[in-house]
C-alpha cells in the first residue's frame, strides 16, 4: 500500500501545460472522444524478475470526465498475455491498493504467479492510477519535513498533544490547494473507477474480472456498483468498511482495532525460543512483549536514539510507525525485532526502515492524501479530534491515537466533486471476498461491513491468519485455493467459509 523513495523536484503543470505535454509527446497517443475507445500502442517491457512477455502502453483519459474531449492525462498500463490462448477466457485487472500504489509494479511482482495459478485463462492487466508511478503526476510542493512518513501520519506528540499535528495539517492542506491544481483535484476513487472502465473499452472487452487488494477493494466495489454489467469474476482481498459518510476516515479509525487484533501474532513470534539463536527473542513469554515495546516507545519519546541515518533519530513515534509496517506480513517481524533490540542496546546503533529514513517524493505524498481528502468531507473539529485522540490513546496504546487524529483532510480547501458511492446488494452475485482475521490495516470487523453491504452478491472466505493481503501473499493454501478455483471455474462457496491457519 506504499511507495517510498527519495525526493523529486516539483514541477507545477497547469491544465493547459498537461494537455500540451501529453499531446506533444514523442509516443503517439490517440485522444479519444466521448464515444470512441482510445487506441493502445503496446510495446515489450520485460524486466528482470517480472513475468515474461510483459507489455506496456499509455492510456489517455480525460482530466475531467464532464469534458471528455478536453485536456487529457496519461496513465501507464501493462499487460501480460495468456500463455495458453486456447484456454483464455478473458481479462483480469489487478487493482492495487494505497491510495498511491502502482498497479504496474504489482503485476511485475505477482503477474507470473497469478498467470500460473490461473493456468493462462486470463490476460492479466493493470494500470498506475492517475498521480502514481508512470502516470501523470500531481504535486503539493511540500517541504521535505512535511513529507516524512512519521509526520504525514499525524502521530500525536509524546504527551498526547495534537497542536503540532493541527499546524502541520493546515500547512499541508494550504500547500496542496495552492500548488495541486486541477490534476490534484482529479485524484478520486470515482475517477479511478472511470479510468478502469476506459481501460476496459480500450482493451475491447465487454467484461473484466478483477483482483482488488486493500484500497483496491473499495475501488473494485465502486466499479461493481457503477458498472455491474461489465463485471465477470470479482475478487476483493482485504476490505475496509465502505460507509459512504466516512470512507477513509473510517478506515483509519479502524486501524486501532486492527493493530490490537494483529499484535499477538508478533508477540508469539518474538517470545518463541527459536528466536534465541538470532538474538531476536524479546521476552520469555508472549504477554511480556507488549509492555516491553510500549515501554521502549515511551523511553524513546523522552530520549531518542541516534540511528544509522544522519539527522534522523529513532523516536518513539518512529518505533510505533515501524511496528505498524511490520505487522503487514510475518516476514517483517525479524527486522522489527532487530530494531527493538538495537534500541535497547547501549552500543548498537538502530537501522531505520527505508520508509522512515527520508521524505517521500512529493508526488507520492500528494496522491496518498489527495484521494482520501477529495472523496469525502472529513468530519470533526479541532476540539473533537483532541478528545478522540485522548480516548483512543487510552483504549489502544499500540497506535497512540493516530487513527483518529487530525489530518490535512480536516482543512482541505476543495469540497468533494461528487457524493461517495453506496455499495448495495443490487447487481450480479459474482463477488468473492477473502479476508484475514487479524489484519492490521483493514480489520475483519470492517470487512464484515463490506460483506453486509453486498448481501447475496458476495461470499467471504475468512482466513485464520494475520497480515494484510491474503491471496498469493499472507494467506494459506486453503484461501489461495478458494480464490484460484473461483477465478478458474467461477465456483464460490455456497455460503461464507473459513480457512484454518
C-alpha positions as a Python dict, from the first residue, in 0.01 Angstrom:
ca = {
    (1, 'X'): (0, 0, 0),
    (2, 'X'): (304, 225, -6),
    (3, 'X'): (551, 378, -246),
    (4, 'X'): (858, 530, -91),
    (5, 'X'): (1167, 687, -239),
    (6, 'X'): (1385, 997, -250),
    (7, 'X'): (1258, 1349, -304),
    (8, 'X'): (1190, 1459, -660),
    (9, 'X'): (1183, 1813, -796),
    (10, 'X'): (843, 1980, -802),
    (11, 'X'): (715, 2080, -1144),
    (12, 'X'): (379, 2260, -1141),
    (13, 'X'): (173, 2177, -1450),
    (14, 'X'): (-131, 2383, -1536),
    (15, 'X'): (-418, 2212, -1713),
    (16, 'X'): (-305, 2363, -2042),
    (17, 'X'): (51, 2252, -1982),
    (18, 'X'): (-62, 1898, -1905),
    (19, 'X'): (-253, 1880, -2231),
    (20, 'X'): (41, 2023, -2425),
    (21, 'X'): (289, 1781, -2271),
    (22, 'X'): (73, 1481, -2343),
    (23, 'X'): (-35, 1565, -2696),
    (24, 'X'): (314, 1675, -2791),
    (25, 'X'): (495, 1367, -2663),
    (26, 'X'): (709, 1153, -2891),
    (27, 'X'): (495, 842, -2835),
    (28, 'X'): (173, 872, -3038),
    (29, 'X'): (-143, 880, -2828),
    (30, 'X'): (-493, 875, -2963),
    (31, 'X'): (-706, 1114, -2759),
    (32, 'X'): (-1049, 958, -2770),
    (33, 'X'): (-1372, 1147, -2780),
    (34, 'X'): (-1668, 1065, -2559),
    (35, 'X'): (-1793, 794, -2795),
    (36, 'X'): (-1471, 622, -2904),
    (37, 'X'): (-1235, 393, -2716),
    (38, 'X'): (-872, 510, -2705),
    (39, 'X'): (-614, 314, -2903),
    (40, 'X'): (-329, 148, -2715),
    (41, 'X'): (16, 111, -2869),
    (42, 'X'): (168, -184, -2685),
    (43, 'X'): (547, -232, -2663),
    (44, 'X'): (759, -500, -2492),
    (45, 'X'): (874, -403, -2141),
    (46, 'X'): (1013, -718, -1979),
    (47, 'X'): (1204, -657, -1657),
    (48, 'X'): (1428, -885, -1454),
    (49, 'X'): (1222, -1088, -1211),
    (50, 'X'): (895, -994, -1376),
    (51, 'X'): (660, -1202, -1591),
    (52, 'X'): (790, -1296, -1936),
    (53, 'X'): (626, -1117, -2226),
    (54, 'X'): (502, -817, -2031),
    (55, 'X'): (386, -525, -2246),
    (56, 'X'): (336, -158, -2164),
    (57, 'X'): (139, 130, -2313),
    (58, 'X'): (-9, 469, -2227),
    (59, 'X'): (-382, 520, -2186),
    (60, 'X'): (-520, 872, -2241),
    (61, 'X'): (-804, 964, -2005),
    (62, 'X'): (-994, 1290, -1963),
    (63, 'X'): (-874, 1515, -1687),
    (64, 'X'): (-1244, 1580, -1624),
    (65, 'X'): (-1497, 1326, -1750),
    (66, 'X'): (-1755, 1604, -1774),
    (67, 'X'): (-1536, 1738, -2055),
    (68, 'X'): (-1427, 1417, -2231),
    (69, 'X'): (-1276, 1599, -2529),
    (70, 'X'): (-1086, 1841, -2309),
    (71, 'X'): (-736, 1811, -2156),
    (72, 'X'): (-612, 1454, -2126),
    (73, 'X'): (-394, 1278, -1870),
    (74, 'X'): (-175, 979, -1944),
    (75, 'X'): (-191, 654, -1746),
    (76, 'X'): (77, 386, -1756),
    (77, 'X'): (-82, 48, -1827),
    (78, 'X'): (60, -300, -1854),
    (79, 'X'): (-44, -640, -1986),
    (80, 'X'): (73, -999, -1950),
    (81, 'X'): (-99, -1204, -2217),
    (82, 'X'): (-225, -1555, -2162),
    (83, 'X'): (42, -1809, -2250),
    (84, 'X'): (-233, -2062, -2340),
    (85, 'X'): (-454, -1890, -2599),
    (86, 'X'): (-681, -2191, -2628),
    (87, 'X'): (-759, -2173, -2255),
    (88, 'X'): (-804, -1796, -2243),
    (89, 'X'): (-1145, -1683, -2119),
    (90, 'X'): (-1098, -1311, -2060),
    (91, 'X'): (-901, -1030, -1897),
    (92, 'X'): (-826, -990, -1528),
    (93, 'X'): (-741, -644, -1394),
    (94, 'X'): (-525, -614, -1083),
    (95, 'X'): (-643, -316, -876),
    (96, 'X'): (-363, -207, -644),
    (97, 'X'): (-407, -50, -302),
    (98, 'X'): (-289, 267, -137),
    (99, 'X'): (-408, 513, -248),
    (100, 'X'): (-73, 554, -417),
    (101, 'X'): (35, 201, -508),
    (102, 'X'): (144, 118, -862),
    (103, 'X'): (-64, -142, -1043),
    (104, 'X'): (217, -183, -1297),
    (105, 'X'): (456, -270, -1014),
    (106, 'X'): (203, -510, -868),
    (107, 'X'): (186, -702, -1195),
    (108, 'X'): (566, -709, -1212),
    (109, 'X'): (569, -867, -866),
    (110, 'X'): (269, -1100, -884),
    (111, 'X'): (192, -1139, -1255),
    (112, 'X'): (384, -1460, -1318),
    (113, 'X'): (248, -1632, -1009),
    (114, 'X'): (-103, -1517, -1097),
    (115, 'X'): (-65, -1642, -1454),
    (116, 'X'): (48, -1983, -1327),
    (117, 'X'): (-236, -2002, -1074),
    (118, 'X'): (-499, -1922, -1337),
    (119, 'X'): (-335, -2151, -1595),
    (120, 'X'): (-341, -1899, -1876),
    (121, 'X'): (-714, -1830, -1855),
    (122, 'X'): (-662, -1454, -1849),
    (123, 'X'): (-469, -1170, -1994),
    (124, 'X'): (-350, -1001, -1674),
    (125, 'X'): (-358, -621, -1686),
    (126, 'X'): (-324, -324, -1455),
    (127, 'X'): (-267, 50, -1454),
    (128, 'X'): (-93, 311, -1250),
    (129, 'X'): (-377, 530, -1122),
    (130, 'X'): (-356, 900, -1202),
    (131, 'X'): (-87, 1053, -980),
    (132, 'X'): (106, 723, -941),
    (133, 'X'): (418, 570, -1095),
    (134, 'X'): (437, 623, -1469),
    (135, 'X'): (109, 813, -1492),
    (136, 'X'): (59, 1190, -1490),
    (137, 'X'): (166, 1321, -1151),
    (138, 'X'): (35, 1591, -922),
    (139, 'X'): (226, 1776, -655),
    (140, 'X'): (166, 1980, -341),
    (141, 'X'): (514, 2132, -329),
    (142, 'X'): (563, 2024, 33),
    (143, 'X'): (875, 2086, 238),
    (144, 'X'): (1079, 1768, 300),
    (145, 'X'): (989, 1764, 670),
    (146, 'X'): (619, 1756, 585),
    (147, 'X'): (683, 1457, 360),
    (148, 'X'): (834, 1246, 637),
    (149, 'X'): (607, 946, 681),
    (150, 'X'): (604, 981, 1057),
    (151, 'X'): (479, 1340, 1014),
    (152, 'X'): (231, 1274, 735),
    (153, 'X'): (71, 1004, 951),
    (154, 'X'): (-15, 1257, 1228),
    (155, 'X'): (130, 1076, 1528),
    (156, 'X'): (43, 1283, 1837),
    (157, 'X'): (324, 1429, 2048),
    (158, 'X'): (470, 1226, 2333),
    (159, 'X'): (226, 1384, 2580),
    (160, 'X'): (-72, 1326, 2350),
    (161, 'X'): (-89, 1684, 2229),
    (162, 'X'): (-212, 1737, 1871),
    (163, 'X'): (-116, 2106, 1844),
    (164, 'X'): (174, 2030, 1613),
    (165, 'X'): (-45, 1799, 1403),
    (166, 'X'): (-303, 2075, 1358),
    (167, 'X'): (-40, 2324, 1245),
    (168, 'X'): (118, 2080, 1002),
    (169, 'X'): (-218, 1963, 864),
    (170, 'X'): (-325, 2321, 792),
    (171, 'X'): (6, 2393, 621),
    (172, 'X'): (-15, 2081, 401),
    (173, 'X'): (-377, 2149, 302),
    (174, 'X'): (-290, 2507, 207),
    (175, 'X'): (12, 2393, 2),
    (176, 'X'): (-197, 2137, -185),
    (177, 'X'): (-465, 2398, -258),
    (178, 'X'): (-204, 2644, -387),
    (179, 'X'): (9, 2404, -592),
    (180, 'X'): (-200, 2099, -681),
    (181, 'X'): (-429, 2243, -944),
    (182, 'X'): (-685, 2051, -1148),
    (183, 'X'): (-474, 1736, -1166),
    (184, 'X'): (-463, 1703, -786),
    (185, 'X'): (-836, 1769, -765),
    (186, 'X'): (-898, 1491, -1017),
    (187, 'X'): (-741, 1225, -791),
    (188, 'X'): (-1053, 1047, -667),
    (189, 'X'): (-1188, 696, -636),
    (190, 'X'): (-1468, 784, -878),
    (191, 'X'): (-1217, 886, -1144),
    (192, 'X'): (-1006, 574, -1092),
    (193, 'X'): (-1321, 369, -1149),
    (194, 'X'): (-1394, 562, -1468),
    (195, 'X'): (-1032, 518, -1577),
    (196, 'X'): (-1059, 141, -1529),
    (197, 'X'): (-1370, 134, -1745),
    (198, 'X'): (-1189, 345, -2006),
    (199, 'X'): (-913, 82, -1996),
    (200, 'X'): (-1172, -192, -2045),
    (201, 'X'): (-1301, -17, -2354),
    (202, 'X'): (-950, 29, -2492),
    (203, 'X'): (-887, -343, -2442),
    (204, 'X'): (-1201, -424, -2638),
    (205, 'X'): (-1352, -625, -2353),
    (206, 'X'): (-1720, -642, -2269),
    (207, 'X'): (-1640, -761, -1916),
    (208, 'X'): (-1344, -767, -1678),
    (209, 'X'): (-1253, -997, -1396),
    (210, 'X'): (-1064, -835, -1110),
    (211, 'X'): (-839, -886, -811),
    (212, 'X'): (-856, -578, -588),
    (213, 'X'): (-625, -553, -286),
    (214, 'X'): (-667, -325, 19),
    (215, 'X'): (-787, 19, -101),
    (216, 'X'): (-824, -157, -437),
    (217, 'X'): (-1117, -350, -287),
    (218, 'X'): (-1303, -23, -241),
    (219, 'X'): (-1221, 79, -599),
    (220, 'X'): (-1338, -264, -711),
    (221, 'X'): (-1657, -241, -506),
    (222, 'X'): (-1741, 101, -650),
    (223, 'X'): (-1673, -30, -1003),
    (224, 'X'): (-1905, -326, -938),
    (225, 'X'): (-2172, -83, -818),
    (226, 'X'): (-2131, 158, -1111),
    (227, 'X'): (-2072, -92, -1392),
    (228, 'X'): (-2221, -426, -1278),
    (229, 'X'): (-2282, -531, -1639),
    (230, 'X'): (-1908, -518, -1706),
    (231, 'X'): (-1802, -741, -1415),
    (232, 'X'): (-1716, -1106, -1454),
    (233, 'X'): (-1537, -1277, -1160),
    (234, 'X'): (-1467, -1020, -891),
    (235, 'X'): (-1219, -1083, -605),
    (236, 'X'): (-1183, -837, -317),
    (237, 'X'): (-883, -908, -95),
    (238, 'X'): (-861, -733, 246),
    (239, 'X'): (-1158, -496, 251),
    (240, 'X'): (-1248, -194, 461),
    (241, 'X'): (-1582, -58, 575),
    (242, 'X'): (-1742, 113, 269),
    (243, 'X'): (-1951, 355, 481),
    (244, 'X'): (-2002, 641, 231),
    (245, 'X'): (-2029, 907, 501),
    (246, 'X'): (-1675, 840, 627),
    (247, 'X'): (-1482, 630, 369),
    (248, 'X'): (-1110, 667, 450),
    (249, 'X'): (-1172, 845, 778),
    (250, 'X'): (-1346, 528, 892),
    (251, 'X'): (-1067, 306, 756),
    (252, 'X'): (-811, 499, 957),
    (253, 'X'): (-1015, 480, 1277),
    (254, 'X'): (-1048, 104, 1236),
    (255, 'X'): (-669, 60, 1228),
    (256, 'X'): (-660, 86, 1608),
    (257, 'X'): (-863, -234, 1628),
    (258, 'X'): (-654, -390, 1352),
    (259, 'X'): (-332, -335, 1545),
    (260, 'X'): (-482, -491, 1857),
    (261, 'X'): (-602, -790, 1653),
    (262, 'X'): (-262, -842, 1494),
    (263, 'X'): (-5, -769, 1768),
    (264, 'X'): (-47, -1106, 1948),
    (265, 'X'): (93, -1278, 1637),
    (266, 'X'): (412, -1075, 1670),
    (267, 'X'): (422, -1132, 2046),
    (268, 'X'): (410, -1508, 2000),
    (269, 'X'): (678, -1490, 1731),
    (270, 'X'): (906, -1266, 1940),
    (271, 'X'): (881, -1488, 2250),
    (272, 'X'): (945, -1815, 2066),
    (273, 'X'): (1265, -1986, 2187),
    (274, 'X'): (1351, -2039, 1820),
    (275, 'X'): (1442, -1666, 1800),
    (276, 'X'): (1708, -1703, 2069),
    (277, 'X'): (1990, -1801, 1835),
    (278, 'X'): (1945, -1495, 1613),
    (279, 'X'): (1919, -1265, 1912),
    (280, 'X'): (1560, -1172, 1828),
    (281, 'X'): (1375, -1320, 2123),
    (282, 'X'): (1236, -1017, 2303),
    (283, 'X'): (1079, -1188, 2604),
    (284, 'X'): (1030, -1528, 2763),
    (285, 'X'): (652, -1502, 2748),
    (286, 'X'): (425, -1361, 2477),
    (287, 'X'): (238, -1146, 2728),
    (288, 'X'): (560, -962, 2814),
    (289, 'X'): (629, -840, 2459),
    (290, 'X'): (358, -574, 2455),
    (291, 'X'): (471, -387, 2771),
    (292, 'X'): (830, -414, 2651),
    (293, 'X'): (752, -247, 2316),
    (294, 'X'): (525, 16, 2471),
    (295, 'X'): (780, 92, 2740),
    (296, 'X'): (1057, 127, 2483),
    (297, 'X'): (846, 367, 2275),
    (298, 'X'): (781, 580, 2584),
    (299, 'X'): (1151, 586, 2664),
    (300, 'X'): (1233, 690, 2308),
    (301, 'X'): (976, 968, 2340),
    (302, 'X'): (1192, 1109, 2620),
    (303, 'X'): (1532, 1010, 2486),
    (304, 'X'): (1550, 947, 2107),
    (305, 'X'): (1835, 725, 1992),
    (306, 'X'): (2078, 821, 1719),
    (307, 'X'): (2027, 593, 1419),
    (308, 'X'): (2249, 499, 1127),
    (309, 'X'): (2069, 766, 921),
    (310, 'X'): (2238, 1102, 995),
    (311, 'X'): (1998, 1357, 1137),
    (312, 'X'): (1708, 1110, 1169),
    (313, 'X'): (1687, 969, 1524),
    (314, 'X'): (1479, 674, 1634),
    (315, 'X'): (1194, 835, 1827),
    (316, 'X'): (900, 675, 1999),
    (317, 'X'): (675, 757, 1706),
    (318, 'X'): (922, 618, 1453),
    (319, 'X'): (926, 294, 1651),
    (320, 'X'): (545, 290, 1656),
    (321, 'X'): (531, 354, 1281),
    (322, 'X'): (785, 76, 1221),
    (323, 'X'): (563, -158, 1419),
    (324, 'X'): (259, -70, 1208),
    (325, 'X'): (450, -152, 890),
    (326, 'X'): (596, -473, 1035),
    (327, 'X'): (252, -612, 1114),
    (328, 'X'): (159, -624, 744),
    (329, 'X'): (345, -952, 698),
    (330, 'X'): (521, -1213, 912),
    (331, 'X'): (835, -1176, 703),
    (332, 'X'): (883, -827, 850),
    (333, 'X'): (884, -944, 1213),
    (334, 'X'): (1258, -1013, 1222),
    (335, 'X'): (1353, -662, 1110),
    (336, 'X'): (1128, -502, 1369),
    (337, 'X'): (1259, -727, 1646),
    (338, 'X'): (1611, -634, 1539),
    (339, 'X'): (1519, -265, 1561),
    (340, 'X'): (1383, -316, 1913),
    (341, 'X'): (1696, -499, 2022),
    (342, 'X'): (1923, -229, 1878),
    (343, 'X'): (1718, 41, 2053),
    (344, 'X'): (1753, -141, 2383),
    (345, 'X'): (2128, -186, 2341),
    (346, 'X'): (2377, 61, 2487),
    (347, 'X'): (2620, 8, 2200),
    (348, 'X'): (2427, -78, 1882),
    (349, 'X'): (2300, 195, 1653),
    (350, 'X'): (1944, 130, 1524),
    (351, 'X'): (1893, 94, 1148),
    (352, 'X'): (1569, 262, 1043),
    (353, 'X'): (1340, 104, 784),
    (354, 'X'): (1392, 271, 446),
    (355, 'X'): (1044, 426, 461),
    (356, 'X'): (1141, 617, 776),
    (357, 'X'): (1489, 722, 670),
    (358, 'X'): (1389, 1013, 446),
    (359, 'X'): (1099, 1207, 294),
    (360, 'X'): (858, 1062, 41),
    (361, 'X'): (873, 1206, -311),
    (362, 'X'): (635, 1497, -337),
    (363, 'X'): (412, 1326, -595),
    (364, 'X'): (375, 1019, -372),
    (365, 'X'): (285, 1235, -74),
    (366, 'X'): (31, 1425, -283),
    (367, 'X'): (-159, 1125, -418),
    (368, 'X'): (-170, 946, -83),
    (369, 'X'): (-352, 1246, 66),
    (370, 'X'): (-550, 1378, -229),
    (371, 'X'): (-764, 1073, -297),
    (372, 'X'): (-881, 1030, 61),
    (373, 'X'): (-935, 1405, 107),
    (374, 'X'): (-1111, 1454, -228),
    (375, 'X'): (-1352, 1162, -185),
    (376, 'X'): (-1549, 1289, 114),
    (377, 'X'): (-1560, 1585, 351),
    (378, 'X'): (-1394, 1473, 676),
    (379, 'X'): (-1590, 1516, 995),
    (380, 'X'): (-1465, 1684, 1314),
    (381, 'X'): (-1334, 1999, 1475),
    (382, 'X'): (-1000, 2055, 1646),
    (383, 'X'): (-1155, 2009, 1994),
    (384, 'X'): (-1333, 1690, 1882),
    (385, 'X'): (-1011, 1549, 1735),
    (386, 'X'): (-832, 1632, 2061),
    (387, 'X'): (-1093, 1444, 2264),
    (388, 'X'): (-1092, 1148, 2026),
    (389, 'X'): (-713, 1117, 2042),
    (390, 'X'): (-712, 1123, 2423),
    (391, 'X'): (-972, 847, 2440),
    (392, 'X'): (-812, 633, 2168),
    (393, 'X'): (-465, 656, 2323),
    (394, 'X'): (-604, 514, 2646),
    (395, 'X'): (-804, 242, 2469),
    (396, 'X'): (-544, 143, 2208),
    (397, 'X'): (-192, 237, 2319),
    (398, 'X'): (-26, 49, 2033),
    (399, 'X'): (-148, 315, 1790),
    (400, 'X'): (-124, 605, 2040),
    (401, 'X'): (-419, 800, 1898),
    (402, 'X'): (-307, 827, 1534),
    (403, 'X'): (-611, 651, 1381),
    (404, 'X'): (-849, 928, 1495),
    (405, 'X'): (-610, 1223, 1481),
    (406, 'X'): (-646, 1534, 1266),
    (407, 'X'): (-510, 1516, 910),
    (408, 'X'): (-484, 1762, 618),
    (409, 'X'): (-829, 1639, 511),
    (410, 'X'): (-976, 1831, 803),
    (411, 'X'): (-866, 2157, 636),
    (412, 'X'): (-897, 2056, 270),
    (413, 'X'): (-997, 2354, 60),
    (414, 'X'): (-1196, 2184, -215),
    (415, 'X'): (-1529, 2021, -143),
    (416, 'X'): (-1584, 1673, -292),
    (417, 'X'): (-1689, 1693, -656),
    (418, 'X'): (-1949, 1419, -605),
    (419, 'X'): (-2103, 1203, -336),
    (420, 'X'): (-1929, 874, -249),
    (421, 'X'): (-2094, 561, -386),
    (422, 'X'): (-2306, 347, -157),
    (423, 'X'): (-2236, -24, -204),
    (424, 'X'): (-2559, -226, -222),
    (425, 'X'): (-2686, -576, -287),
    (426, 'X'): (-2820, -475, -628),
    (427, 'X'): (-2621, -648, -902),
    (428, 'X'): (-2486, -985, -1012),
    (429, 'X'): (-2379, -1235, -747),
    (430, 'X'): (-2018, -1263, -864),
    (431, 'X'): (-1805, -1124, -580),
    (432, 'X'): (-1567, -1332, -368),
    (433, 'X'): (-1412, -1164, -65),
    (434, 'X'): (-1105, -1305, 108),
    (435, 'X'): (-1011, -1163, 445),
    (436, 'X'): (-757, -1232, 717),
    (437, 'X'): (-895, -1249, 1069),
    (438, 'X'): (-605, -1042, 1205),
    (439, 'X'): (-543, -769, 952),
    (440, 'X'): (-366, -461, 1095),
    (441, 'X'): (-488, -225, 824),
    (442, 'X'): (-833, -342, 716),
    (443, 'X'): (-956, -540, 1019),
    (444, 'X'): (-1203, -823, 992),
    (445, 'X'): (-1469, -618, 1170),
    (446, 'X'): (-1457, -358, 892),
    (447, 'X'): (-1460, -621, 618),
    (448, 'X'): (-1782, -758, 764),
    (449, 'X'): (-1940, -420, 684),
    (450, 'X'): (-1840, -458, 319),
    (451, 'X'): (-1976, -813, 324),
    (452, 'X'): (-2307, -694, 466),
    (453, 'X'): (-2334, -416, 209),
    (454, 'X'): (-2302, -663, -79),
    (455, 'X'): (-2558, -902, 63),
    (456, 'X'): (-2614, -1204, -161),
    (457, 'X'): (-2387, -1058, -429),
    (458, 'X'): (-2084, -1180, -232),
    (459, 'X'): (-1935, -1469, -40),
    (460, 'X'): (-1649, -1429, 207),
    (461, 'X'): (-1363, -1666, 283),
    (462, 'X'): (-1216, -1577, 623),
    (463, 'X'): (-855, -1688, 674),
    (464, 'X'): (-725, -1760, 1023),
    (465, 'X'): (-405, -1567, 960),
    (466, 'X'): (-251, -1230, 1032),
    (467, 'X'): (-124, -968, 790),
    (468, 'X'): (-257, -752, 512),
    (469, 'X'): (-332, -904, 169),
    (470, 'X'): (-426, -1271, 168),
    (471, 'X'): (-429, -1411, -186),
    (472, 'X'): (-83, -1518, -306),
    (473, 'X'): (58, -1335, -5),
    (474, 'X'): (-5, -1375, 367),
    (475, 'X'): (-281, -1627, 305),
    (476, 'X'): (-275, -2001, 342),
    (477, 'X'): (-321, -2281, 91),
    (478, 'X'): (-692, -2308, 168),
    (479, 'X'): (-754, -1941, 100),
    (480, 'X'): (-543, -1944, -216),
    (481, 'X'): (-733, -2247, -345),
    (482, 'X'): (-1070, -2080, -287),
    (483, 'X'): (-975, -1771, -488),
    (484, 'X'): (-799, -1967, -763),
    (485, 'X'): (-1097, -2201, -804),
    (486, 'X'): (-1331, -1904, -835),
    (487, 'X'): (-1114, -1732, -1096),
    (488, 'X'): (-1067, -2056, -1290),
    (489, 'X'): (-1414, -2209, -1272),
    (490, 'X'): (-1648, -1943, -1133),
    (491, 'X'): (-1728, -2167, -835),
    (492, 'X'): (-1767, -1998, -496),
    (493, 'X'): (-1853, -2149, -159),
    (494, 'X'): (-2229, -2186, -124),
    (495, 'X'): (-2204, -1979, 194),
    (496, 'X'): (-1932, -1786, 374),
    (497, 'X'): (-1642, -2014, 462),
    (498, 'X'): (-1344, -2029, 694),
    (499, 'X'): (-987, -2141, 631),
    (500, 'X'): (-783, -2262, 927),
    (501, 'X'): (-423, -2147, 969),
}
